MMTF fields as JSON, N, C-alpha, C and O atoms, coordinates in Angstrom:
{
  "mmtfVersion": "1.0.0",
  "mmtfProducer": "UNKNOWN",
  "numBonds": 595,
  "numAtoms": 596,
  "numGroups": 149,
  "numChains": 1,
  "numModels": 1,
  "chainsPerModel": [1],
  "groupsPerChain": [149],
  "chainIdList": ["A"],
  "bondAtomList": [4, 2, 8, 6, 12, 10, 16, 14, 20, 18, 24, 22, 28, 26, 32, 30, 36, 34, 40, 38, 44, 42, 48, 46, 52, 50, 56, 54, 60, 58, 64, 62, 68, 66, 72, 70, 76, 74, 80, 78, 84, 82, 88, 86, 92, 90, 96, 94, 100, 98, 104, 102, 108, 106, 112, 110, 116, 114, 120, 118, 124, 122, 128, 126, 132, 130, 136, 134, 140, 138, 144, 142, 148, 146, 152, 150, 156, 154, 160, 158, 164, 162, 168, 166, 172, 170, 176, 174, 180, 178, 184, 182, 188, 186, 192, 190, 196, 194, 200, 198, 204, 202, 208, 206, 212, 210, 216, 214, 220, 218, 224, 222, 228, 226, 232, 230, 236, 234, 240, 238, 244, 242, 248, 246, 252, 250, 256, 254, 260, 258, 264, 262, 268, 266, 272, 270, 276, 274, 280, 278, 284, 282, 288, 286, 292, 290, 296, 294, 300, 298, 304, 302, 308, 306, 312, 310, 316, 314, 320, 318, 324, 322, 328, 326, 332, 330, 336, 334, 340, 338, 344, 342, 348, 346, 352, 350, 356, 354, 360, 358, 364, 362, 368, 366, 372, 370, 376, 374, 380, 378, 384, 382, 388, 386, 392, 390, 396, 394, 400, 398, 404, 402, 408, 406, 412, 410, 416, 414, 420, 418, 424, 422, 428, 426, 432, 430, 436, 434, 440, 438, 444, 442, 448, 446, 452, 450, 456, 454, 460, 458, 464, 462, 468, 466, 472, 470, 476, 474, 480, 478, 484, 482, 488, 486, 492, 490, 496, 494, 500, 498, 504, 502, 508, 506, 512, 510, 516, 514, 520, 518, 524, 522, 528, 526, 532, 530, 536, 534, 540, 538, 544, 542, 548, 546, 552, 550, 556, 554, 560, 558, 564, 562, 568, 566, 572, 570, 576, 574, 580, 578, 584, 582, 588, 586, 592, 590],
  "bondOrderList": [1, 1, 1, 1, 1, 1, 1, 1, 1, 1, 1, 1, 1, 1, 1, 1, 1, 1, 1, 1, 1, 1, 1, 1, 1, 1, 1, 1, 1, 1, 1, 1, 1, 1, 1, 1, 1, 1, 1, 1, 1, 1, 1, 1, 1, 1, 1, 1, 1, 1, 1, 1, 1, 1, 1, 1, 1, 1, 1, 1, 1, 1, 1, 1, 1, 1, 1, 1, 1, 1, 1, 1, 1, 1, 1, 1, 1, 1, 1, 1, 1, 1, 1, 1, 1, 1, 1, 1, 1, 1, 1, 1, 1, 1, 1, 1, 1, 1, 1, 1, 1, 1, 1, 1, 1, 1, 1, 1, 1, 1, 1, 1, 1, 1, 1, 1, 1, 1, 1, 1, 1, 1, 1, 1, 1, 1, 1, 1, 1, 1, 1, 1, 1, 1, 1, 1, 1, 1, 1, 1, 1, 1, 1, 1, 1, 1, 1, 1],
  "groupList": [{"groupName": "UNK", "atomNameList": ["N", "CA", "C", "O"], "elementList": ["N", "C", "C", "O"], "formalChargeList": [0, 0, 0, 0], "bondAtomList": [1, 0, 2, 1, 3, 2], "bondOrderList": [1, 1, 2], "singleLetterCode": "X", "chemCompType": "L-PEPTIDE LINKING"}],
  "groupTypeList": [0, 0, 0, 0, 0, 0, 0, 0, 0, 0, 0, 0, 0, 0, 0, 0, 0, 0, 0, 0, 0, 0, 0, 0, 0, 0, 0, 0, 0, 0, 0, 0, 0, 0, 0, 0, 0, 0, 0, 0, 0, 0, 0, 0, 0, 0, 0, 0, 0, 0, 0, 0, 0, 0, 0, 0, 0, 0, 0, 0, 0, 0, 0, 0, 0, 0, 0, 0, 0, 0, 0, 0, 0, 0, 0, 0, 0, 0, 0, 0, 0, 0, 0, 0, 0, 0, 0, 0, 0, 0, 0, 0, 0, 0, 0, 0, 0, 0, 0, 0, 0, 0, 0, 0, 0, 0, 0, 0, 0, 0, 0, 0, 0, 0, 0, 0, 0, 0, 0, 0, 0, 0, 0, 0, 0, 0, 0, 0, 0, 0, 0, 0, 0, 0, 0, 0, 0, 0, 0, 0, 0, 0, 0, 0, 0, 0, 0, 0, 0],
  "groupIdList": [1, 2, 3, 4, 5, 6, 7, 8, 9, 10, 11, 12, 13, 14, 15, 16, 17, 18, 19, 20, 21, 22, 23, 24, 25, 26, 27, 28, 29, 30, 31, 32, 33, 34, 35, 36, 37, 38, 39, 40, 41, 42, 43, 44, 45, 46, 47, 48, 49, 50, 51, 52, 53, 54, 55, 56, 57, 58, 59, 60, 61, 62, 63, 64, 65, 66, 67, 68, 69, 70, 71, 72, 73, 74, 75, 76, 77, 78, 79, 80, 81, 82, 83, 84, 85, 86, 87, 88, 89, 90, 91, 92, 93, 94, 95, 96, 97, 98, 99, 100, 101, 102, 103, 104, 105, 106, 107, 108, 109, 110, 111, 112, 113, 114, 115, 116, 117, 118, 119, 120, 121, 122, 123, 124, 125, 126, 127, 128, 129, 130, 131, 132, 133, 134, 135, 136, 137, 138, 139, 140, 141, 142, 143, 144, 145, 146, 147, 148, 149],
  "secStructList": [7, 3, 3, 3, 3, 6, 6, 3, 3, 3, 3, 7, 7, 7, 7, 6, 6, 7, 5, 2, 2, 2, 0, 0, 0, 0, 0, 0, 7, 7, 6, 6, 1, 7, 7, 1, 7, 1, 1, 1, 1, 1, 7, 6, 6, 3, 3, 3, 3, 6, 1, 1, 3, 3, 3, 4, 4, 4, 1, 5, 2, 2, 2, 2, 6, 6, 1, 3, 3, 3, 7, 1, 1, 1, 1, 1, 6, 6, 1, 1, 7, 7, 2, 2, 2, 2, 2, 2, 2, 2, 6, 6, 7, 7, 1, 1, 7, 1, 1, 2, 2, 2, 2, 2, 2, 2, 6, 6, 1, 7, 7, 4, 4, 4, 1, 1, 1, 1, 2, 2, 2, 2, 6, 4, 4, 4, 1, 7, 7, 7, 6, 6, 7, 7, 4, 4, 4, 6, 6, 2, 2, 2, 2, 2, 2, 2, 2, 2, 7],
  "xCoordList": [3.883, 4.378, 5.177, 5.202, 5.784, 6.92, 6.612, 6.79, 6.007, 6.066, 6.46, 6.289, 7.429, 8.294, 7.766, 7.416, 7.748, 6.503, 7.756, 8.588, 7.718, 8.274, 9.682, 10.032, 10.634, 11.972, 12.268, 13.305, 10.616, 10.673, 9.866, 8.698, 10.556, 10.612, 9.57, 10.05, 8.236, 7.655, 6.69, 5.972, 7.016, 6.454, 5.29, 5.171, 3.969, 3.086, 2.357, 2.776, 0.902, 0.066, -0.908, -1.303, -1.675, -2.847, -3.33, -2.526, -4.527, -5.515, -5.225, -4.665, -5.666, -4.928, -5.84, -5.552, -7.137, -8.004, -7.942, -8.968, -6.892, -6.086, -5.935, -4.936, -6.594, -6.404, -4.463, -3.79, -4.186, -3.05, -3.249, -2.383, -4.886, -5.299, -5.544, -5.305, -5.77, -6.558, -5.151, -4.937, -4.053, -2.689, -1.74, -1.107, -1.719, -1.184, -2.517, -2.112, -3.689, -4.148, -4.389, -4.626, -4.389, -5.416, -3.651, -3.324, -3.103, -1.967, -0.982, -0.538, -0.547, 1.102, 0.141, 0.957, -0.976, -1.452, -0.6, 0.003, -0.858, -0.282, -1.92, -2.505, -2.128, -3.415, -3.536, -4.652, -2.72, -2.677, -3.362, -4.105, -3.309, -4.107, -5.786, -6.153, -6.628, -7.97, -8.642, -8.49, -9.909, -10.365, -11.837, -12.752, -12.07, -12.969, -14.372, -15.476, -14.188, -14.892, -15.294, -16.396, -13.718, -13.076, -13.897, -14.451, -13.674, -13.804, -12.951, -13.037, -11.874, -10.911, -11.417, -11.01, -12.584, -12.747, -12.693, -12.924, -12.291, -12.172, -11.033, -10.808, -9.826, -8.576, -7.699, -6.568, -8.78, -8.277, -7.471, -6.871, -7.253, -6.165, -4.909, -4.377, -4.511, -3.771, -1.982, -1.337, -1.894, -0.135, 1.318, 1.185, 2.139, 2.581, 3.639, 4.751, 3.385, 3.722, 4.622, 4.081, 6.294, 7.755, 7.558, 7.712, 7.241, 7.092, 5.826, 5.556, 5.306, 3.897, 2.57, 2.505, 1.861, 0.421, -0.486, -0.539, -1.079, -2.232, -2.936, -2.698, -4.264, -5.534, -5.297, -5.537, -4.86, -4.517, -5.867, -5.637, -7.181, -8.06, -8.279, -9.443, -7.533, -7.85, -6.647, -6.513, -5.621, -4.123, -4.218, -4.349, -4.135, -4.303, -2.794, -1.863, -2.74, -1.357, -0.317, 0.818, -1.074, 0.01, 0.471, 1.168, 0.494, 0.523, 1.865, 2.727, 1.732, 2.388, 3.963, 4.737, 4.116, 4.955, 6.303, 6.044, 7.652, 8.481, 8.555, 9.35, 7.56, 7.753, 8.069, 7.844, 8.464, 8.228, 7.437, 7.551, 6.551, 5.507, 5.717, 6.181, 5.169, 5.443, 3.921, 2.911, 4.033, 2.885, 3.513, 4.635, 2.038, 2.242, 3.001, 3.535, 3.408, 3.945, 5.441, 6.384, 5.143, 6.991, 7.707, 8.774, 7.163, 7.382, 8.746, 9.847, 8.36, 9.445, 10.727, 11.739, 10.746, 11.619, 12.838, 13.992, 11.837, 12.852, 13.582, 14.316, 13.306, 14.242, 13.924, 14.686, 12.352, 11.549, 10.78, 10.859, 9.889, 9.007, 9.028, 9.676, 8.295, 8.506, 8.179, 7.41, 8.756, 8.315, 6.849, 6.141, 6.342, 4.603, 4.345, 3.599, 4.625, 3.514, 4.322, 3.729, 5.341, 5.632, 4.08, 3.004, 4.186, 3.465, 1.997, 1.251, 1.695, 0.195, 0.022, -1.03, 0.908, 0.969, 0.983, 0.233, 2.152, 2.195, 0.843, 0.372, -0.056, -0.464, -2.279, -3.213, -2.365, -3.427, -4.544, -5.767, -3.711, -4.24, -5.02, -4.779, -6.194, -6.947, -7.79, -7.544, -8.643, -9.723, -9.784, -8.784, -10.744, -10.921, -9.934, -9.643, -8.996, -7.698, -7.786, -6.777, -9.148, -9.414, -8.732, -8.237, -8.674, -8.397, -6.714, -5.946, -6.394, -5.042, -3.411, -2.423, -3.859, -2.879, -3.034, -2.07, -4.026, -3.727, -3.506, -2.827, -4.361, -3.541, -2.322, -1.863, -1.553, -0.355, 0.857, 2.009, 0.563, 0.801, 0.752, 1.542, -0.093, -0.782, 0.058, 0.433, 0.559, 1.192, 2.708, 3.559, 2.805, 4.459, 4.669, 5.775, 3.384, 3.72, 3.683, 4.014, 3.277, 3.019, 4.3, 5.445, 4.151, 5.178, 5.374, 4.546, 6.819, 7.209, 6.139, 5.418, 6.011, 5.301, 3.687, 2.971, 3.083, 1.519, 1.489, 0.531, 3.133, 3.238, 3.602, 4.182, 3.25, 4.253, 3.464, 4.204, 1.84, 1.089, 0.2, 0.254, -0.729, -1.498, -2.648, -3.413, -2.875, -4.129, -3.813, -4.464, -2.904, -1.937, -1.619, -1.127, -1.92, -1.892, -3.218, -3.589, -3.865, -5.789, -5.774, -5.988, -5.52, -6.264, -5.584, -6.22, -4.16, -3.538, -4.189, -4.536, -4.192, -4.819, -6.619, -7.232, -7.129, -8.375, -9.17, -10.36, -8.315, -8.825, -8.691, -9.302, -8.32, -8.503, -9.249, -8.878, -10.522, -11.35, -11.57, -11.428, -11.965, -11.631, -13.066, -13.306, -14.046, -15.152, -15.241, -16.123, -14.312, -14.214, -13.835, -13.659, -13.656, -13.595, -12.255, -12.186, -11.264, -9.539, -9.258, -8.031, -9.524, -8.732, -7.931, -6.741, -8.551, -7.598, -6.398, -5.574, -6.305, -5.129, -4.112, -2.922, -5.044, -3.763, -3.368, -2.779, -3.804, -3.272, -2.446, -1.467, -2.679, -1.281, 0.099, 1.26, -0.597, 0.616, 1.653, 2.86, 0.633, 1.777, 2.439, 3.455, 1.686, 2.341, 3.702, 4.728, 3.531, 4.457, 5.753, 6.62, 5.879, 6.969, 6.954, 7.975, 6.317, 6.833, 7.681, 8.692, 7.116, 8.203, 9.469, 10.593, 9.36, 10.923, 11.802, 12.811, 11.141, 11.694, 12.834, 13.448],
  "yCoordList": [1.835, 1.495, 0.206, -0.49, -0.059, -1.005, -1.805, -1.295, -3.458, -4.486, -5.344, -6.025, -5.721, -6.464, -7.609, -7.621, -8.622, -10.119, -11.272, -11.731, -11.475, -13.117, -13.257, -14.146, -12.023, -11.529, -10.937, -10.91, -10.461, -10.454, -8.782, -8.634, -7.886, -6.871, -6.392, -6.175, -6.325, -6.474, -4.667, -4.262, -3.902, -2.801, -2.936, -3.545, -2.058, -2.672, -0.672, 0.307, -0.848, 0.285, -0.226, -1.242, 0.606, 0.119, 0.921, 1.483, 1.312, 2.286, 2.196, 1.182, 3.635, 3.708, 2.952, 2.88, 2.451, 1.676, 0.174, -0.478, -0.447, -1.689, -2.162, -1.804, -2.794, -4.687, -4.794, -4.512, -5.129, -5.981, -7.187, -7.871, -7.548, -9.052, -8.783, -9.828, -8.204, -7.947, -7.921, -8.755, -6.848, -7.02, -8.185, -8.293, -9.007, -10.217, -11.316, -12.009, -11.219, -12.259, -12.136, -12.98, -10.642, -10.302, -9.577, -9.636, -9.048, -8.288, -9.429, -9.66, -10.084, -10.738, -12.28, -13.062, -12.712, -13.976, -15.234, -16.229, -14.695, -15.567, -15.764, -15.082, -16.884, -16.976, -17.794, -18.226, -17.937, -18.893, -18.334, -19.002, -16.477, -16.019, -16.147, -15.863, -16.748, -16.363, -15.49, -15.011, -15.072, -14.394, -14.606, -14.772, -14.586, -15.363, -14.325, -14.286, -13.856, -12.545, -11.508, -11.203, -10.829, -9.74, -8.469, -7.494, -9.021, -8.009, -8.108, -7.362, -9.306, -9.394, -9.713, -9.205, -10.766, -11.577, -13.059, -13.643, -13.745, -15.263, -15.982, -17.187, -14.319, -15.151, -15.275, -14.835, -16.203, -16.714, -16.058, -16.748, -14.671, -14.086, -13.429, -12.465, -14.093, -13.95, -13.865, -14.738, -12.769, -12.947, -12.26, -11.666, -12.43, -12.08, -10.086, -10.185, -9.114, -8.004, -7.96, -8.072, -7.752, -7.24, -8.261, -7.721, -9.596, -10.474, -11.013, -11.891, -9.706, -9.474, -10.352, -10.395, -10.822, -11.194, -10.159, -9.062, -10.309, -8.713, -9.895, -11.102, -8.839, -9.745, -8.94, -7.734, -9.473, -8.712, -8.011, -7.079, -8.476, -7.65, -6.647, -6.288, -5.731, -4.982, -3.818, -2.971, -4.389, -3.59, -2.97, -3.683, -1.67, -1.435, -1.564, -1.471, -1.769, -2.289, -1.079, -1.066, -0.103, 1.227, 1.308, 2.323, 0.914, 1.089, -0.382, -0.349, -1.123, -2.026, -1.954, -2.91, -1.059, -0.148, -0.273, 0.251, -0.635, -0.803, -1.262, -0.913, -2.474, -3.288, -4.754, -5.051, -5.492, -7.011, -8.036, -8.815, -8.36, -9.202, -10.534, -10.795, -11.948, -12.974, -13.326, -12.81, -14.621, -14.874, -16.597, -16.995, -17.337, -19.526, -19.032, -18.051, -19.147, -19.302, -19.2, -19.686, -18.151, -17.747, -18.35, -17.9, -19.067, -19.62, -20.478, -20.239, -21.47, -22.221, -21.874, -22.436, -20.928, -20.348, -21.2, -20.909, -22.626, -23.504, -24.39, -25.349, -23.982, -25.274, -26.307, -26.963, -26.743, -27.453, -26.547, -25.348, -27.675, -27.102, -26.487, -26.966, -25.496, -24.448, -25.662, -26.57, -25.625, -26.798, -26.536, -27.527, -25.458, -25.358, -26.239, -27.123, -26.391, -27.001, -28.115, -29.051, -28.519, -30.13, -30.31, -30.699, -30.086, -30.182, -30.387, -31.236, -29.381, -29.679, -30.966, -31.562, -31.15, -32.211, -33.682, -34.531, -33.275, -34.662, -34.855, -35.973, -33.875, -33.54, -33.688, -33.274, -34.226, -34.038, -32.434, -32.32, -31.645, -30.324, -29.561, -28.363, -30.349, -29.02, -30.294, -31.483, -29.797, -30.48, -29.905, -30.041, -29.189, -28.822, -28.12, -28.32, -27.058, -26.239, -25.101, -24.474, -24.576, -23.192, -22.226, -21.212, -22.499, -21.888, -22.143, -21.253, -23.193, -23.542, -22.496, -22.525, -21.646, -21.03, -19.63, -19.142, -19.218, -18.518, -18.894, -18.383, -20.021, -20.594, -21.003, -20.975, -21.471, -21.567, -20.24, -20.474, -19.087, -17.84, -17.11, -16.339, -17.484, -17.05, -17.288, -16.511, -19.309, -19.701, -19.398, -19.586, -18.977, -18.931, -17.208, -16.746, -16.4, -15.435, -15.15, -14.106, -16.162, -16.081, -15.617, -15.987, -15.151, -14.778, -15.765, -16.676, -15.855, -17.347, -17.124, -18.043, -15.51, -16.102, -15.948, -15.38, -16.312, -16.781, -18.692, -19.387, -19.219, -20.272, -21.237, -22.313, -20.797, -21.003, -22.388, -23.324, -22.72, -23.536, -24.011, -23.243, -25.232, -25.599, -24.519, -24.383, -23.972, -23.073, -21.646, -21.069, -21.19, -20.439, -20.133, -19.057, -21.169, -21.343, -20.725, -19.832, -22.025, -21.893, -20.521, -20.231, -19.357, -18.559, -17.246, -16.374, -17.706, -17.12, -16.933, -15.958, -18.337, -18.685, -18.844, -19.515, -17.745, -17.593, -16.583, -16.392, -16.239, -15.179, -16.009, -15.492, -16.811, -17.754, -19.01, -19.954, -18.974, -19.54, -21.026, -21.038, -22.186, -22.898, -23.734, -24.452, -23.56, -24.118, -25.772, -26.241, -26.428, -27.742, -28.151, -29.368, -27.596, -27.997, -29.02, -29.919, -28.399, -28.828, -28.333, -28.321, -27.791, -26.645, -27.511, -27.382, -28.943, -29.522, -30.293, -30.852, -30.321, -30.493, -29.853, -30.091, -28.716, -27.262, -26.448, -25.368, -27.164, -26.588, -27.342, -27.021, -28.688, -29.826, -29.494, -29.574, -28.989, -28.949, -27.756, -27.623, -27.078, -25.237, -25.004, -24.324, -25.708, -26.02, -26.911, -26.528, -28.396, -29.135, -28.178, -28.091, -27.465, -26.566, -25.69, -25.983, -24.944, -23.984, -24.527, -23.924, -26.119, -26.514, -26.857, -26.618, -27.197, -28.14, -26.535, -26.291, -25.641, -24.328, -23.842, -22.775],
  "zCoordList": [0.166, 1.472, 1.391, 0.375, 2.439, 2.155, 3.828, 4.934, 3.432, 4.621, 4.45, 3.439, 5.82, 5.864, 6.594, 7.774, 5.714, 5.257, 5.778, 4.995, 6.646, 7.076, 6.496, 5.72, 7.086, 6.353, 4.545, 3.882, 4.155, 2.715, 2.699, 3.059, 2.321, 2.153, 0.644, -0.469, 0.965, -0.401, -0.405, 0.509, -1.749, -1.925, -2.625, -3.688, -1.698, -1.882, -1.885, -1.269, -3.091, -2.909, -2.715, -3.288, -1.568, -0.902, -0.248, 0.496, -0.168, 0.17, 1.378, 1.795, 2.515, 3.607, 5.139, 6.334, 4.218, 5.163, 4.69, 4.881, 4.107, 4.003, 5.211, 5.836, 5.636, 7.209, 6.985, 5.994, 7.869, 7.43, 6.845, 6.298, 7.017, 6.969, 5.476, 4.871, 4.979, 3.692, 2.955, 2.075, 3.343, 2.656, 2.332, 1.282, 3.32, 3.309, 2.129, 1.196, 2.428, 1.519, 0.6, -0.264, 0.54, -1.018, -2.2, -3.385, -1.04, -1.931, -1.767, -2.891, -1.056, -0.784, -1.389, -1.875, -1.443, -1.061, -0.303, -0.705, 0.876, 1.907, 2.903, 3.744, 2.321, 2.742, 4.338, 4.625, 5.061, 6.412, 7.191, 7.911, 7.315, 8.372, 7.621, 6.481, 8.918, 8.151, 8.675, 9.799, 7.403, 7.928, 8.399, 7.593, 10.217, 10.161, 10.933, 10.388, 11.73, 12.351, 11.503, 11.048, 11.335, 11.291, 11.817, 11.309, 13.178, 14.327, 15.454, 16.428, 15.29, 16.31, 17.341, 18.386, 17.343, 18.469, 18.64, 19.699, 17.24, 16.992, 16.91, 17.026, 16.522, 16.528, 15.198, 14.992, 14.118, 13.374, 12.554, 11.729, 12.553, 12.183, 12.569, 12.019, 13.6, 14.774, 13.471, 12.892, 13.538, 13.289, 14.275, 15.345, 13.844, 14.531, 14.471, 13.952, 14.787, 14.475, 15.927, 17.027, 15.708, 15.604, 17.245, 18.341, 17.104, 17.908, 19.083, 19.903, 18.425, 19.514, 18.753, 17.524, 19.354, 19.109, 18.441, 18.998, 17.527, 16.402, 16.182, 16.133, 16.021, 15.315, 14.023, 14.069, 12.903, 11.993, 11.148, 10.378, 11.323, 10.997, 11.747, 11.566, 12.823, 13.351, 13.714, 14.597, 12.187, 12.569, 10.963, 9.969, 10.954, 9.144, 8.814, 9.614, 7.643, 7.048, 7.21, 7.688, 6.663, 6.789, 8.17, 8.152, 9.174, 10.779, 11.071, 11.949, 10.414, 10.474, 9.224, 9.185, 8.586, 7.856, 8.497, 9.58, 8.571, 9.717, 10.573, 11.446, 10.697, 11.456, 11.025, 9.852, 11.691, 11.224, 11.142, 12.088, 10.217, 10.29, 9.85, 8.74, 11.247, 11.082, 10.709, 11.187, 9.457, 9.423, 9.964, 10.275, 9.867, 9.856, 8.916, 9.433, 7.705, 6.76, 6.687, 6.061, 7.829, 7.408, 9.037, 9.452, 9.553, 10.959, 10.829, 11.323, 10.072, 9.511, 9.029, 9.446, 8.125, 7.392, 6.593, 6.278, 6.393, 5.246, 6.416, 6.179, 7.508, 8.436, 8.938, 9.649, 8.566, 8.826, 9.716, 9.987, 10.134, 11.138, 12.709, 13.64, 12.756, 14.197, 15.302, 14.984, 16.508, 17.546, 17.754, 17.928, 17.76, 18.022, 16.985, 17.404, 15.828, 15.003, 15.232, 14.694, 15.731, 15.564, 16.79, 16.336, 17.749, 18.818, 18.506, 18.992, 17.535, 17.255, 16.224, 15.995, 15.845, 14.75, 16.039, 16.519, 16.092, 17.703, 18.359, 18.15, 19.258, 19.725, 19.247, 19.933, 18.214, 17.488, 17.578, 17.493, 17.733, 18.297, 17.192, 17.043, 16.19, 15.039, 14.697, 14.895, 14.239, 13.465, 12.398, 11.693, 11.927, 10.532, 10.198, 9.019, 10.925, 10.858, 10.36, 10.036, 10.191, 9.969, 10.812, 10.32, 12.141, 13.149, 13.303, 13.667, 13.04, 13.145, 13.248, 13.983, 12.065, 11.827, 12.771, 13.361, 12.807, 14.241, 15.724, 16.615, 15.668, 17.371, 17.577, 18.719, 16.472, 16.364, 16.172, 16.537, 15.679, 15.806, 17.259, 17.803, 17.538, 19.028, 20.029, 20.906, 19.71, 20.343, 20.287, 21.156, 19.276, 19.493, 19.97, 20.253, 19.989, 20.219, 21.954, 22.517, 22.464, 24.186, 25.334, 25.073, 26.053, 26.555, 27.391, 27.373, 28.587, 29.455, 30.465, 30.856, 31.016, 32.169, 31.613, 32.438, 30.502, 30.223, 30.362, 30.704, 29.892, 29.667, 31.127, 30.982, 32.365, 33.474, 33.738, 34.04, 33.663, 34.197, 33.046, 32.085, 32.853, 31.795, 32.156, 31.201, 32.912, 33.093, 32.632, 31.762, 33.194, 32.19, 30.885, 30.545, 30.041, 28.68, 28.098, 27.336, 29.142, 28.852, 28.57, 27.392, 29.57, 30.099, 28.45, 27.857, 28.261, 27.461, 26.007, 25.341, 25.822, 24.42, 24.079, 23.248, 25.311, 25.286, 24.006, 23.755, 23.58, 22.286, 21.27, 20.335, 21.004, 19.969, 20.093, 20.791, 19.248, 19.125, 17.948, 16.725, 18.903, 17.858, 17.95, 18.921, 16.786, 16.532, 16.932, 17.651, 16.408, 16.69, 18.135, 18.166, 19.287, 20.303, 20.831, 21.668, 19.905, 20.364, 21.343, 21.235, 22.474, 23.183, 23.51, 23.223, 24.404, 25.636, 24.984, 25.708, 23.72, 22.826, 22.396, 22.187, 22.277, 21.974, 23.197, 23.154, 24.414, 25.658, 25.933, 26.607, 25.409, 25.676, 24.957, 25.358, 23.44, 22.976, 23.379, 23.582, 23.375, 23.468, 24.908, 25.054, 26.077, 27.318, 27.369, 27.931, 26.569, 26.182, 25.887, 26.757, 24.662, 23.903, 25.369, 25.992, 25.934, 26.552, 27.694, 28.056, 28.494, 29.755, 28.858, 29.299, 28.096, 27.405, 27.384, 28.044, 26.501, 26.137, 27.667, 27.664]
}
């Protein structure tokens, strides 16, 4: 099967009950999404599929085949950094940062009207779970990017 990885077109064999999460870390090793549930209720593997929000432990890879998959990794794409992560960086928005790379995925995957109000955000970026107790930081930041946006 053939997935298309953060503009990188990589042919890949893999059993047909392959995660996308499992493809990206174990086959591509692009290790940013984690894996922290993997039941698709914590988040931490939040990427992004043909612009949309996936808990990628709960999308099998073959299903994701023709589509476009953004991971943290490929956010940037060499031009420096995505404004979400300037924001969380600004923003002091992670503690340990396990969680990081999916709330930041999460975040850039939000649509305008989730982003309209700071409660709004809250309510958006409620599937992503962050042990260390950043929320009211990473609601600052991803609200921040979305009024300027």
């Amino acid at each position: 099967m053939t997935l298309d990885v953060n503009g990188h077109e990589h042919e890949l064999r893999l059993d047909n009950r392959t995660t996308l999460l499992d493809a990206l870390r174990e086959h591509l090793d692009l290790t940013g999404a984690k894996k922290g549930c993997d039941h698709g209720q914590c988040g931490a593997c939040t990427v992004l599929l043909d612009g949309q929000r996936v808990v990628s432990c709960l999308v099998l890879a073959c299903s994701a085949s023709g589509a476009a998959v953004t991971t943290v990794e490929g956010l940037s794409a060499g031009h420096g950094l995505h404004p979400i992560q300037e924001a969380f960086i600004e923003h002091d928005a992670l503690q340990c940062g396990f969680c990081t790379p999916g709330q930041i995925c999460s975040a850039v995957g939000l649509t305008p009207e989730e982003t309209i109000s700071p409660a709004a955000v809250r309510e958006a970026m409620s599937g992503n779970i962050c042990r260390c107790g950043a929320y009211p930081h990473i609601a600052t930041a991803v609200y921040e990017v979305a009024a300027r946006a």
